[in-house]
PDB file of C-alpha atoms and ligand atoms in Angstrom:
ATOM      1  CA  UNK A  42      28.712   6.627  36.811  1.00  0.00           C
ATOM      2  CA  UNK A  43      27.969   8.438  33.714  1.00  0.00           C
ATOM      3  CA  UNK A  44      24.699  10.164  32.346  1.00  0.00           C
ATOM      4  CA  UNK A  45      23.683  10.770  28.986  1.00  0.00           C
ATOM      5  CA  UNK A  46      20.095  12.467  28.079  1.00  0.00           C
ATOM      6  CA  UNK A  47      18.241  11.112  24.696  1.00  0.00           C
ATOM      7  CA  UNK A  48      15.262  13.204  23.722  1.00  0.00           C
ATOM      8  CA  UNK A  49      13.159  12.541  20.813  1.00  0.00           C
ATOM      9  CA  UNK A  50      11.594  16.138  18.930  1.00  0.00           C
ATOM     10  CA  UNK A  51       8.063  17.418  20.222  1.00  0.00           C
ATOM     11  CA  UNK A  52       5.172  16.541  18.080  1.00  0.00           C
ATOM     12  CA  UNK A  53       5.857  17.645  14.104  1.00  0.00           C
ATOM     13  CA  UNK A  54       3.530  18.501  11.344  1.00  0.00           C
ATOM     14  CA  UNK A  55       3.126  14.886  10.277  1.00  0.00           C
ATOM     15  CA  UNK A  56       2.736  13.200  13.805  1.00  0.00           C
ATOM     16  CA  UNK A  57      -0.178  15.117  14.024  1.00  0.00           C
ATOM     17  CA  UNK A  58      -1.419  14.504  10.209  1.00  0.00           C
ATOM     18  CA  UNK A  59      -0.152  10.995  10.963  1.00  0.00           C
ATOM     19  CA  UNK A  60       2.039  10.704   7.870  1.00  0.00           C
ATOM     20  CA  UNK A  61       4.814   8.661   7.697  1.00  0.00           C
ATOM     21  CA  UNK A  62       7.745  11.235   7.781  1.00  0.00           C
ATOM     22  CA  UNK A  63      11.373   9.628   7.651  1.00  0.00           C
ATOM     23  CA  UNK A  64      13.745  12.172   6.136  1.00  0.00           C
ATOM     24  CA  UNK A  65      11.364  14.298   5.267  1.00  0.00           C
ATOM     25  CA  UNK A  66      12.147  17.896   7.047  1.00  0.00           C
ATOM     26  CA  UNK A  67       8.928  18.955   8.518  1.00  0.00           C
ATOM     27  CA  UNK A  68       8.639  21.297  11.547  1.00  0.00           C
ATOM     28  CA  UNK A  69       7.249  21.356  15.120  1.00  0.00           C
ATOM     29  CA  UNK A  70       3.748  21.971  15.709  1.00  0.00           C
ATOM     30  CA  UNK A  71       2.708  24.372  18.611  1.00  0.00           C
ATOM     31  CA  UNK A  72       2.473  22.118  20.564  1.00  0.00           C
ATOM     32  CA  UNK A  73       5.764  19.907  19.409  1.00  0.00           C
ATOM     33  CA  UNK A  74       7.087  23.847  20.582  1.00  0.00           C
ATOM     34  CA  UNK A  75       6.011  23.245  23.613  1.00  0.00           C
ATOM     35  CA  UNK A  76       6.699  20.109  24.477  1.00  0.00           C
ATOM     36  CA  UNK A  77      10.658  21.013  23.341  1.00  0.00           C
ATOM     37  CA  UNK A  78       9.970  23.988  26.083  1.00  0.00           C
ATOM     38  CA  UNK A  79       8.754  21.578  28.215  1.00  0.00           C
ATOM     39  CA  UNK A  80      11.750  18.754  28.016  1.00  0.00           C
ATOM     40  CA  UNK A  81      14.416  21.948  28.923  1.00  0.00           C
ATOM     41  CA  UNK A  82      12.073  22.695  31.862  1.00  0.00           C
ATOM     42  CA  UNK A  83      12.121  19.958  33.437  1.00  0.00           C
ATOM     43  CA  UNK A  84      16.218  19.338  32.861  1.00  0.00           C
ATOM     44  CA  UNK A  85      16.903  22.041  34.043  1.00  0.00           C
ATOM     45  CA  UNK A  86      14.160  21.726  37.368  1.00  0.00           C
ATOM     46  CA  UNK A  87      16.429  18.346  37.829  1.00  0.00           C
ATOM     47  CA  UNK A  88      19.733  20.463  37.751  1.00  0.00           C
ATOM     48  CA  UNK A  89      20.759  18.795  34.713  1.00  0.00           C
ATOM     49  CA  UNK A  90      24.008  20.718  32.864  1.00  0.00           C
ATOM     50  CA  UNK A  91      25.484  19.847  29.631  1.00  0.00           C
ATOM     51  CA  UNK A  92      28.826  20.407  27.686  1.00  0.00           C
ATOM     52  CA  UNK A  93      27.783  18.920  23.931  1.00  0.00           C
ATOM     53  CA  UNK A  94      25.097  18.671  22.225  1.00  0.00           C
ATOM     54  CA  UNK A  95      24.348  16.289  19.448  1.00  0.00           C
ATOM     55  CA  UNK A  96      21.382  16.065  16.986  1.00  0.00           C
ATOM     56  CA  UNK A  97      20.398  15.181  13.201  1.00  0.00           C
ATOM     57  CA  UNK A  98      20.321  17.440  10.166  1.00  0.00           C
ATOM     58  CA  UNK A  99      16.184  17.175  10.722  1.00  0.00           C
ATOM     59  CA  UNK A 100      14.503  20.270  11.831  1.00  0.00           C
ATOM     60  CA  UNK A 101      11.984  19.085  13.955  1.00  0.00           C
ATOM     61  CA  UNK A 102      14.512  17.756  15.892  1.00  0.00           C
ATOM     62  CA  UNK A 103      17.222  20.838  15.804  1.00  0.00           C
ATOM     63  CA  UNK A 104      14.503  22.754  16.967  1.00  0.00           C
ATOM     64  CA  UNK A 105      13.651  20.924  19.916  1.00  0.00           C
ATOM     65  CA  UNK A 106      17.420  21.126  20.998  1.00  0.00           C
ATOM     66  CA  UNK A 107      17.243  24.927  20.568  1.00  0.00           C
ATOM     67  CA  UNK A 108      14.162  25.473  22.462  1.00  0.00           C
ATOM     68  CA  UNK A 109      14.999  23.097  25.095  1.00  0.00           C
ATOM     69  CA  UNK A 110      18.616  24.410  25.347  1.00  0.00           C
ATOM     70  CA  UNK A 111      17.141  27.887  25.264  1.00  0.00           C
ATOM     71  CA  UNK A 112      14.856  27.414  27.983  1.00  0.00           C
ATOM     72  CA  UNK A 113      17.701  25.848  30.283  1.00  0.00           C
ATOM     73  CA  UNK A 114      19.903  28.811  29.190  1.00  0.00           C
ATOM     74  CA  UNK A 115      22.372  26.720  27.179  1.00  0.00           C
ATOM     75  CA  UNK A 116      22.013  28.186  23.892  1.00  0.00           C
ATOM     76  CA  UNK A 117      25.935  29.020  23.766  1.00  0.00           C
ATOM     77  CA  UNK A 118      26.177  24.808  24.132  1.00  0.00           C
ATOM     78  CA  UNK A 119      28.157  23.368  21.021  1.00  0.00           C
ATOM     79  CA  UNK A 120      25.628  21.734  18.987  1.00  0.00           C
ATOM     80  CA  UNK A 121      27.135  18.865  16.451  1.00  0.00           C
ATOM     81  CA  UNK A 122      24.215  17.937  13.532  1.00  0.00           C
ATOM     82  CA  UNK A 123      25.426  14.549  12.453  1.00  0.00           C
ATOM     83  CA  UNK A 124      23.143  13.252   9.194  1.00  0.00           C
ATOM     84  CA  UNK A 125      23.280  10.139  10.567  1.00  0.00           C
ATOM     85  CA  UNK A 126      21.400  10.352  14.101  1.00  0.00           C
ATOM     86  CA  UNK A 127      18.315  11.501  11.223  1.00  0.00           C
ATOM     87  CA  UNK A 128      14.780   9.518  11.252  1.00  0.00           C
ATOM     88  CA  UNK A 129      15.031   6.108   9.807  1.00  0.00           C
ATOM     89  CA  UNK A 130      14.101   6.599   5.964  1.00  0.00           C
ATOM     90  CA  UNK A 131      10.782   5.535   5.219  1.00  0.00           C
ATOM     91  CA  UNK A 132      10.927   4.659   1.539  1.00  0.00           C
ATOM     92  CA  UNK A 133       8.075   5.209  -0.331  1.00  0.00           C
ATOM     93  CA  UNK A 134       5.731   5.245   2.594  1.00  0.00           C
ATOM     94  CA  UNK A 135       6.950   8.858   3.300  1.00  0.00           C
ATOM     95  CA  UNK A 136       3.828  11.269   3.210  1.00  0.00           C
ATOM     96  CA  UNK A 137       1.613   8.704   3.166  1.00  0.00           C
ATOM     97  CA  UNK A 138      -1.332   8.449   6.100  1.00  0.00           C
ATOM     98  CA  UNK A 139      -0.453   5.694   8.599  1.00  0.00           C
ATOM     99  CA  UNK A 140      -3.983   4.969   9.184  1.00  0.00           C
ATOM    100  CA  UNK A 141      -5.157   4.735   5.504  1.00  0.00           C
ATOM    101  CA  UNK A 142      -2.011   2.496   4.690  1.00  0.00           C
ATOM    102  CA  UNK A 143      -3.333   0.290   7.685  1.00  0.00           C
ATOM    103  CA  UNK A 144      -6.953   0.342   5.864  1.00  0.00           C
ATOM    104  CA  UNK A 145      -5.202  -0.643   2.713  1.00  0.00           C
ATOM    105  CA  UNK A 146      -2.494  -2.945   3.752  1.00  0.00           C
ATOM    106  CA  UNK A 147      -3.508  -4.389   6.828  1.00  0.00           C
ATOM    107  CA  UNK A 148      -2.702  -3.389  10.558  1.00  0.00           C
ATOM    108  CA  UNK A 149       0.107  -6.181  10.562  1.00  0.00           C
ATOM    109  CA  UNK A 150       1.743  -5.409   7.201  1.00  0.00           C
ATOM    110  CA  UNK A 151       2.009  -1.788   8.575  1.00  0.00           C
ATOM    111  CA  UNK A 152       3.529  -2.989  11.816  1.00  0.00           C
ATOM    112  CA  UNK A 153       5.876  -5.221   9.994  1.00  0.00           C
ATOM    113  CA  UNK A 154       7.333  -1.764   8.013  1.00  0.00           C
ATOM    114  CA  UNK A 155       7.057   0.138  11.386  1.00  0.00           C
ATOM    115  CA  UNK A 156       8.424  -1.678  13.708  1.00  0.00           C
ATOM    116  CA  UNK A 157      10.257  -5.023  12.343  1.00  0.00           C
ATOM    117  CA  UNK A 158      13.473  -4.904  12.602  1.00  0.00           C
ATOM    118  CA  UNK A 159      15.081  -6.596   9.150  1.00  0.00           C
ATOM    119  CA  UNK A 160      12.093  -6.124   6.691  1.00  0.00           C
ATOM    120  CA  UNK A 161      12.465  -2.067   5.088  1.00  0.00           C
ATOM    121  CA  UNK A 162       9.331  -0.262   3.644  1.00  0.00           C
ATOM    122  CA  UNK A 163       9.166  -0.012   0.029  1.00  0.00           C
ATOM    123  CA  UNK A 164      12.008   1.683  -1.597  1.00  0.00           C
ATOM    124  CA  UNK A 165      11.625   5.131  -2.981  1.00  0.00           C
ATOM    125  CA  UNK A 166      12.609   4.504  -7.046  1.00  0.00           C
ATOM    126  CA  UNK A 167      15.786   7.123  -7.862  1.00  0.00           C
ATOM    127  CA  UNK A 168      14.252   9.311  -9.767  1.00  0.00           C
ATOM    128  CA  UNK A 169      11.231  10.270  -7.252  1.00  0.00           C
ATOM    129  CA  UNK A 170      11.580  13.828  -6.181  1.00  0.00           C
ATOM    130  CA  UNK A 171      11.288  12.767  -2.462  1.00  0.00           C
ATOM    131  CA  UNK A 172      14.821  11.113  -2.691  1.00  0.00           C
ATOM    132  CA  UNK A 173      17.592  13.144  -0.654  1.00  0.00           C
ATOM    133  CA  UNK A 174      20.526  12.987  -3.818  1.00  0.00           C
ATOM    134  CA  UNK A 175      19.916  16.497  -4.442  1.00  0.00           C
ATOM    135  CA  UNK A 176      19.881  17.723  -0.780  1.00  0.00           C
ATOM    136  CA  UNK A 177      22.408  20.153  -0.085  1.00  0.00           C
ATOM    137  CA  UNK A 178      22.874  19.360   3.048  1.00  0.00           C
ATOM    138  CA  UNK A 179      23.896  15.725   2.243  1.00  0.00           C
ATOM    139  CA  UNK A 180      26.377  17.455  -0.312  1.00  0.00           C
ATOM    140  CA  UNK A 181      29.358  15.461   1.390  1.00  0.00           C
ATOM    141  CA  UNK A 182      27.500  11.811   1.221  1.00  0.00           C
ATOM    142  CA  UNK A 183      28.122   8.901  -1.178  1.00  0.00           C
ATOM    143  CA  UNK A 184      25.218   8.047  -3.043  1.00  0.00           C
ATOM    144  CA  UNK A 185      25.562   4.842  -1.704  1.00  0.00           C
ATOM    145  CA  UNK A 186      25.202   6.392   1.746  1.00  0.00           C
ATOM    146  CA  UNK A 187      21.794   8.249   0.796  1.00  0.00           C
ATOM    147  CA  UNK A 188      19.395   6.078   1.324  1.00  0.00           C
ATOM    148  CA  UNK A 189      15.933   5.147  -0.350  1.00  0.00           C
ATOM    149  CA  UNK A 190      14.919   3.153   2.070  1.00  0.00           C
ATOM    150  CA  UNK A 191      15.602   2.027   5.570  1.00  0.00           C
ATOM    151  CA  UNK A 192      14.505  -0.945   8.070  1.00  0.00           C
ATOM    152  CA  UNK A 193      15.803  -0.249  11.582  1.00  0.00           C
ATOM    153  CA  UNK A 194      18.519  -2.462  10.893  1.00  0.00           C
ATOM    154  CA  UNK A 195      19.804  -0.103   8.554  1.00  0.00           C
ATOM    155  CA  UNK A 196      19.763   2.495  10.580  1.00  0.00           C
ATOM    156  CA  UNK A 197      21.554   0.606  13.682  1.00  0.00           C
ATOM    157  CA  UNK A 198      24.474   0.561  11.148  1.00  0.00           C
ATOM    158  CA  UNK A 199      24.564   4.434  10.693  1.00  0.00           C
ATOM    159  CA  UNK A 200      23.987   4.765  13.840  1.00  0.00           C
ATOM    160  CA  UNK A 201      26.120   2.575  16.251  1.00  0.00           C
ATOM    161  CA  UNK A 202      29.285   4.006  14.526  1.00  0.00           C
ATOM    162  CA  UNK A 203      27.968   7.482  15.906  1.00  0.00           C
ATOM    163  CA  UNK A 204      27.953   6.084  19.664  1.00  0.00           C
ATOM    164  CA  UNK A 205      31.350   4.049  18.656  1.00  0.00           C
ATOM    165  CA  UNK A 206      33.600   7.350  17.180  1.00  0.00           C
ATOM    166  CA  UNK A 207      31.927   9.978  19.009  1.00  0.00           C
ATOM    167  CA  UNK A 208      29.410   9.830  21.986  1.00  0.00           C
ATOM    168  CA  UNK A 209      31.490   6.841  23.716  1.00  0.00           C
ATOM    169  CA  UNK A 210      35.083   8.698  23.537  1.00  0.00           C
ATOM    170  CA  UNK A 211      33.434  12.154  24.567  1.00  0.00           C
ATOM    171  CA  UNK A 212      31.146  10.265  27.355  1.00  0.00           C
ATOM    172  CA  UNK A 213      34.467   8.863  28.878  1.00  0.00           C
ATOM    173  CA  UNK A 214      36.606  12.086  28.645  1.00  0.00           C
ATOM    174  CA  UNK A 215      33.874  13.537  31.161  1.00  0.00           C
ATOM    175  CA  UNK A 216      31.577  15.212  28.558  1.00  0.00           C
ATOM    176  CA  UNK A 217      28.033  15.726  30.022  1.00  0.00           C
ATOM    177  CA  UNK A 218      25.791  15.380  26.163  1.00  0.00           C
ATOM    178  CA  UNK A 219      22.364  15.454  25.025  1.00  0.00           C
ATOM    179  CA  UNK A 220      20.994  14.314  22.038  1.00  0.00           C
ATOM    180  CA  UNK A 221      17.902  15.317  20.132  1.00  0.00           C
ATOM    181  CA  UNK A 222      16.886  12.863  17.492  1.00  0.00           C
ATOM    182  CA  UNK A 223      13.793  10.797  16.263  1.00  0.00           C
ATOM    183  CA  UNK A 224      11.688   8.060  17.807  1.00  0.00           C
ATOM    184  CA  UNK A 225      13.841   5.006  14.907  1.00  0.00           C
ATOM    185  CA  UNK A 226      17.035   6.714  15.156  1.00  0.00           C
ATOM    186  CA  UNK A 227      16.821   6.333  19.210  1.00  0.00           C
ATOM    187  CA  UNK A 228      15.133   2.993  18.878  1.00  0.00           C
ATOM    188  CA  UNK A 229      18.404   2.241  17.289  1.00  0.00           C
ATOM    189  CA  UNK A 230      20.794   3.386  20.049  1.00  0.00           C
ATOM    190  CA  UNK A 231      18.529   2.160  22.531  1.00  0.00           C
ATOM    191  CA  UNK A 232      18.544  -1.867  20.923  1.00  0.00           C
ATOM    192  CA  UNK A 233      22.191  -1.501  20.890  1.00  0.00           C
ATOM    193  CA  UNK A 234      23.128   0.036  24.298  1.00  0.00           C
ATOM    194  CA  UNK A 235      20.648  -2.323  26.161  1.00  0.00           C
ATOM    195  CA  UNK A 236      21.078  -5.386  23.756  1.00  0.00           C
ATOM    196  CA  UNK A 237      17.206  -5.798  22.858  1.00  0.00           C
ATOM    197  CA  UNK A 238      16.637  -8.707  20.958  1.00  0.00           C
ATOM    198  CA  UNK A 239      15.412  -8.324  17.127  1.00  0.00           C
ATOM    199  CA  UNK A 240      11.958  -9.314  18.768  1.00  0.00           C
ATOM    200  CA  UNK A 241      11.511  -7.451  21.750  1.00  0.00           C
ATOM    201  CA  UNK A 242      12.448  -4.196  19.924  1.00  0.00           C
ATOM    202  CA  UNK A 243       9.121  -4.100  17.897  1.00  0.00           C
ATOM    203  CA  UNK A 244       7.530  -3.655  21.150  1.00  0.00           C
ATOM    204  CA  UNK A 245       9.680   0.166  22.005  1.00  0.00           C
ATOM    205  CA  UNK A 246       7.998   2.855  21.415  1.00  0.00           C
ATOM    206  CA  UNK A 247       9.196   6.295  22.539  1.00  0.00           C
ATOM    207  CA  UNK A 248       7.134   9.451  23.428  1.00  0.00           C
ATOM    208  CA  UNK A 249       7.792  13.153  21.523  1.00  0.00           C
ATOM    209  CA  UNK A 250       9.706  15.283  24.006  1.00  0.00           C
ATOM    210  CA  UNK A 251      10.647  13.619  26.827  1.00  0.00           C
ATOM    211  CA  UNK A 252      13.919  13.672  28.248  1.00  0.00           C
ATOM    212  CA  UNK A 253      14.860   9.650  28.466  1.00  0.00           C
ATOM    213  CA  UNK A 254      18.161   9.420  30.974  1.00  0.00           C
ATOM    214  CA  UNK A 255      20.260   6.701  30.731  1.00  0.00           C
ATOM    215  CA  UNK A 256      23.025   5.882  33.287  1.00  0.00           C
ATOM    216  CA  UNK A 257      25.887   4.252  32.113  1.00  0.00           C
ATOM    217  CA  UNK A 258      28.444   2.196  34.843  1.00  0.00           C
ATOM    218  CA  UNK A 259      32.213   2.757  33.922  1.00  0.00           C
ATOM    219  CA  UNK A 260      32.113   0.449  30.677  1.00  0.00           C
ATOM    220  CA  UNK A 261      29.128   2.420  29.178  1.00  0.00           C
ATOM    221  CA  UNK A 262      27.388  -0.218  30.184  1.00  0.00           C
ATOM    222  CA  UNK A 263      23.113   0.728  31.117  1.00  0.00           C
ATOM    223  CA  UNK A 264      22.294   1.093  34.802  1.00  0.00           C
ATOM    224  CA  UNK A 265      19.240   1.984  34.585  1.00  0.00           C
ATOM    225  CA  UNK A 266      17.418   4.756  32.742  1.00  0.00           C
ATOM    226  CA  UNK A 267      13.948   6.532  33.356  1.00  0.00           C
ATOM    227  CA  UNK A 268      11.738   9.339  31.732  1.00  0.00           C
ATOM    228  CA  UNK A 269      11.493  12.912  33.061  1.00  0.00           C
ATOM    229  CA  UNK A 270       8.107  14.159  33.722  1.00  0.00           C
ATOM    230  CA  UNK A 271       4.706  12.665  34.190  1.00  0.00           C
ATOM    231  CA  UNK A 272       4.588   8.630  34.473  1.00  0.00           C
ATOM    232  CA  UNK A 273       1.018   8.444  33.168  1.00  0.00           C
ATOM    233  CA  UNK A 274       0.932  11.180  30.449  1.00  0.00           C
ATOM    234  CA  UNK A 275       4.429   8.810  28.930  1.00  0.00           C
ATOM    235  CA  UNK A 276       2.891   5.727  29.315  1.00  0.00           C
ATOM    236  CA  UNK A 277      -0.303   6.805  27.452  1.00  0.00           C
ATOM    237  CA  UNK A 278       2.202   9.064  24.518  1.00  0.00           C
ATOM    238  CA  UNK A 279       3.701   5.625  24.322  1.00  0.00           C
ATOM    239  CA  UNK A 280       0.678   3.541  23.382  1.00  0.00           C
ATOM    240  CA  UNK A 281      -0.879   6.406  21.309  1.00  0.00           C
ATOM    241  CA  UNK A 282       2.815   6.180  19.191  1.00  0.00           C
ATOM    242  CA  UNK A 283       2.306   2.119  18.900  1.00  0.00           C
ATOM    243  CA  UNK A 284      -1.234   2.942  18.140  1.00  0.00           C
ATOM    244  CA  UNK A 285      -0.484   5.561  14.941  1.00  0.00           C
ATOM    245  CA  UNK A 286      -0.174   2.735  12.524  1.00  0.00           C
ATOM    246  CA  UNK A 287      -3.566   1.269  13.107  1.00  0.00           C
ATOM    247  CA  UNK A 288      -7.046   1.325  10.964  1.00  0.00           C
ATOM    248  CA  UNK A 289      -9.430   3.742  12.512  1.00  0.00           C
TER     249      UNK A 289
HETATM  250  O1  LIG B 130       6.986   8.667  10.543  1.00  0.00           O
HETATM  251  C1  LIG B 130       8.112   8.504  11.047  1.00  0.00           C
HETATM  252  O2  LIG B 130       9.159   8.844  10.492  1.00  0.00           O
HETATM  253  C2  LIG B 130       8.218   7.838  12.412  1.00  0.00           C
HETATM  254  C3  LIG B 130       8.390   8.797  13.539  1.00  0.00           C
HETATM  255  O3  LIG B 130       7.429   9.788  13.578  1.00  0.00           O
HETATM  256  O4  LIG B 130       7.045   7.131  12.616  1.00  0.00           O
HETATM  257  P1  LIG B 130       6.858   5.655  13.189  1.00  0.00           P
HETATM  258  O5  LIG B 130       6.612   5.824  14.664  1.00  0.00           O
HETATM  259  O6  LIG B 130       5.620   5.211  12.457  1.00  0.00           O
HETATM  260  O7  LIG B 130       8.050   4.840  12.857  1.00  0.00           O
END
């Protein structure tokens, strides 16, 4: 049986301004700081040890790993940032309040561009300063590969090859890994490993972090899997994720 810890980032600048955020590289709050704390508490409480770590080019999330691995004392852990375990891209939504786009659009419209799985938020036009073309650190991309837009579909395809070339083969060659990403990048690994129906994944929302385990039978197939920490405090980060995209 094999193990493999998914943690989304603590609570950044724009969950709590309840923007929509994508690729946009904000930073944890105080208390996204301590929830990161918080995650590599409780791993390492449940004697959990780790030989890779994986996470996006995103700093909310690279920060989480840090201050999780720093609080298990793993900072020494190699740490691989892979562009494409980053946020889903938001489009033109990104910096945009979640709750006034609801007010505007309609609570449904906004869940279709949250949470549907085929339908992508409108696209950021080229030239809009919020596209990534000039981004250093996607200096090695395509510009076909930077995207301006992104429904979770998209971002299964970025990120499936991730688990295919990388996680899997490492996984089966005995390497314990964590990886810190964002609540649509996960969503994508999760439809995949699990096989959640196009449907059912609207419905999957995942909590800023919390360590999710998943255990994995000799094929890589899912076991089971389960949150670390408080049952009741998840559930309720859960529905107050699902809820973000609602008019007050
Ligand atoms: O804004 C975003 O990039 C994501 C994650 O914070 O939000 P949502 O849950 O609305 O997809």
């Amino acid at each position: 049986m094999y193990k493999i810890v998914f943690m989304r980032h603590g609570e950044s600048t724009w969950n709590l301004s309840n923007r929509f955020t994508g690729w946009t590289d904000v930073d944890l709050t105080e208390k996204g700081i301590n929830e990161a704390k918080n995650a590599g508490k409780l791993l390492k409480e449940g004697g959990y040890t780790f030989d890779l770590a994986y996470t996006s080019v995103l700093k909310r999330a690279v920060r989480t790993l840090w201050l999780a691995l720093d609080e298990m004392d793993m900072m020494y852990l190699p740490i691989k940032n892979d562009w494409r375990l980053n946020e889903r891209h938001y489009g033109a939504l990104q910096g945009l309040d979640k709750g006034e786009t609801a007010a505007k659009y309609g609570d449904e419209q906004v869940l279709v561009w949250r949470r549907s799985y085929d339908t992508p938020p409108p696209a950021l036009d080229a030239s809009d300063e919020r596209a990534s073309f000039n981004d250093p650190r996607y200096a090695g991309l395509s510009k076909e590969q930077i995207p301006l837009t992104e429904c979770l579909k998209d971002t299964v395809a970025r990120v499936v090859p991730v688990w295919d070339e990388e996680l899997a083969p490492a996984i089966r060659a005995g390497k314990k890994i964590i990886i810190s990403a964002h609540g649509n990048s996960l969503r994508a690994l999760i439809k995949m490993l699990d096989g959640i129906s196009d449907d059912d994944i609207v419905g999957l929302n995942i909590p800023n972090g919390t360590p999710l385990v998943y255990e994995l039978d000799e094929n890589l197939k899912p076991l089971r899997h389960y949150y670390l920490g408080d049952a009741d405090a998840i559930a309720a980060a859960q529905a107050a994720v699902a809820n973000q995209g609602k008019a007050k």
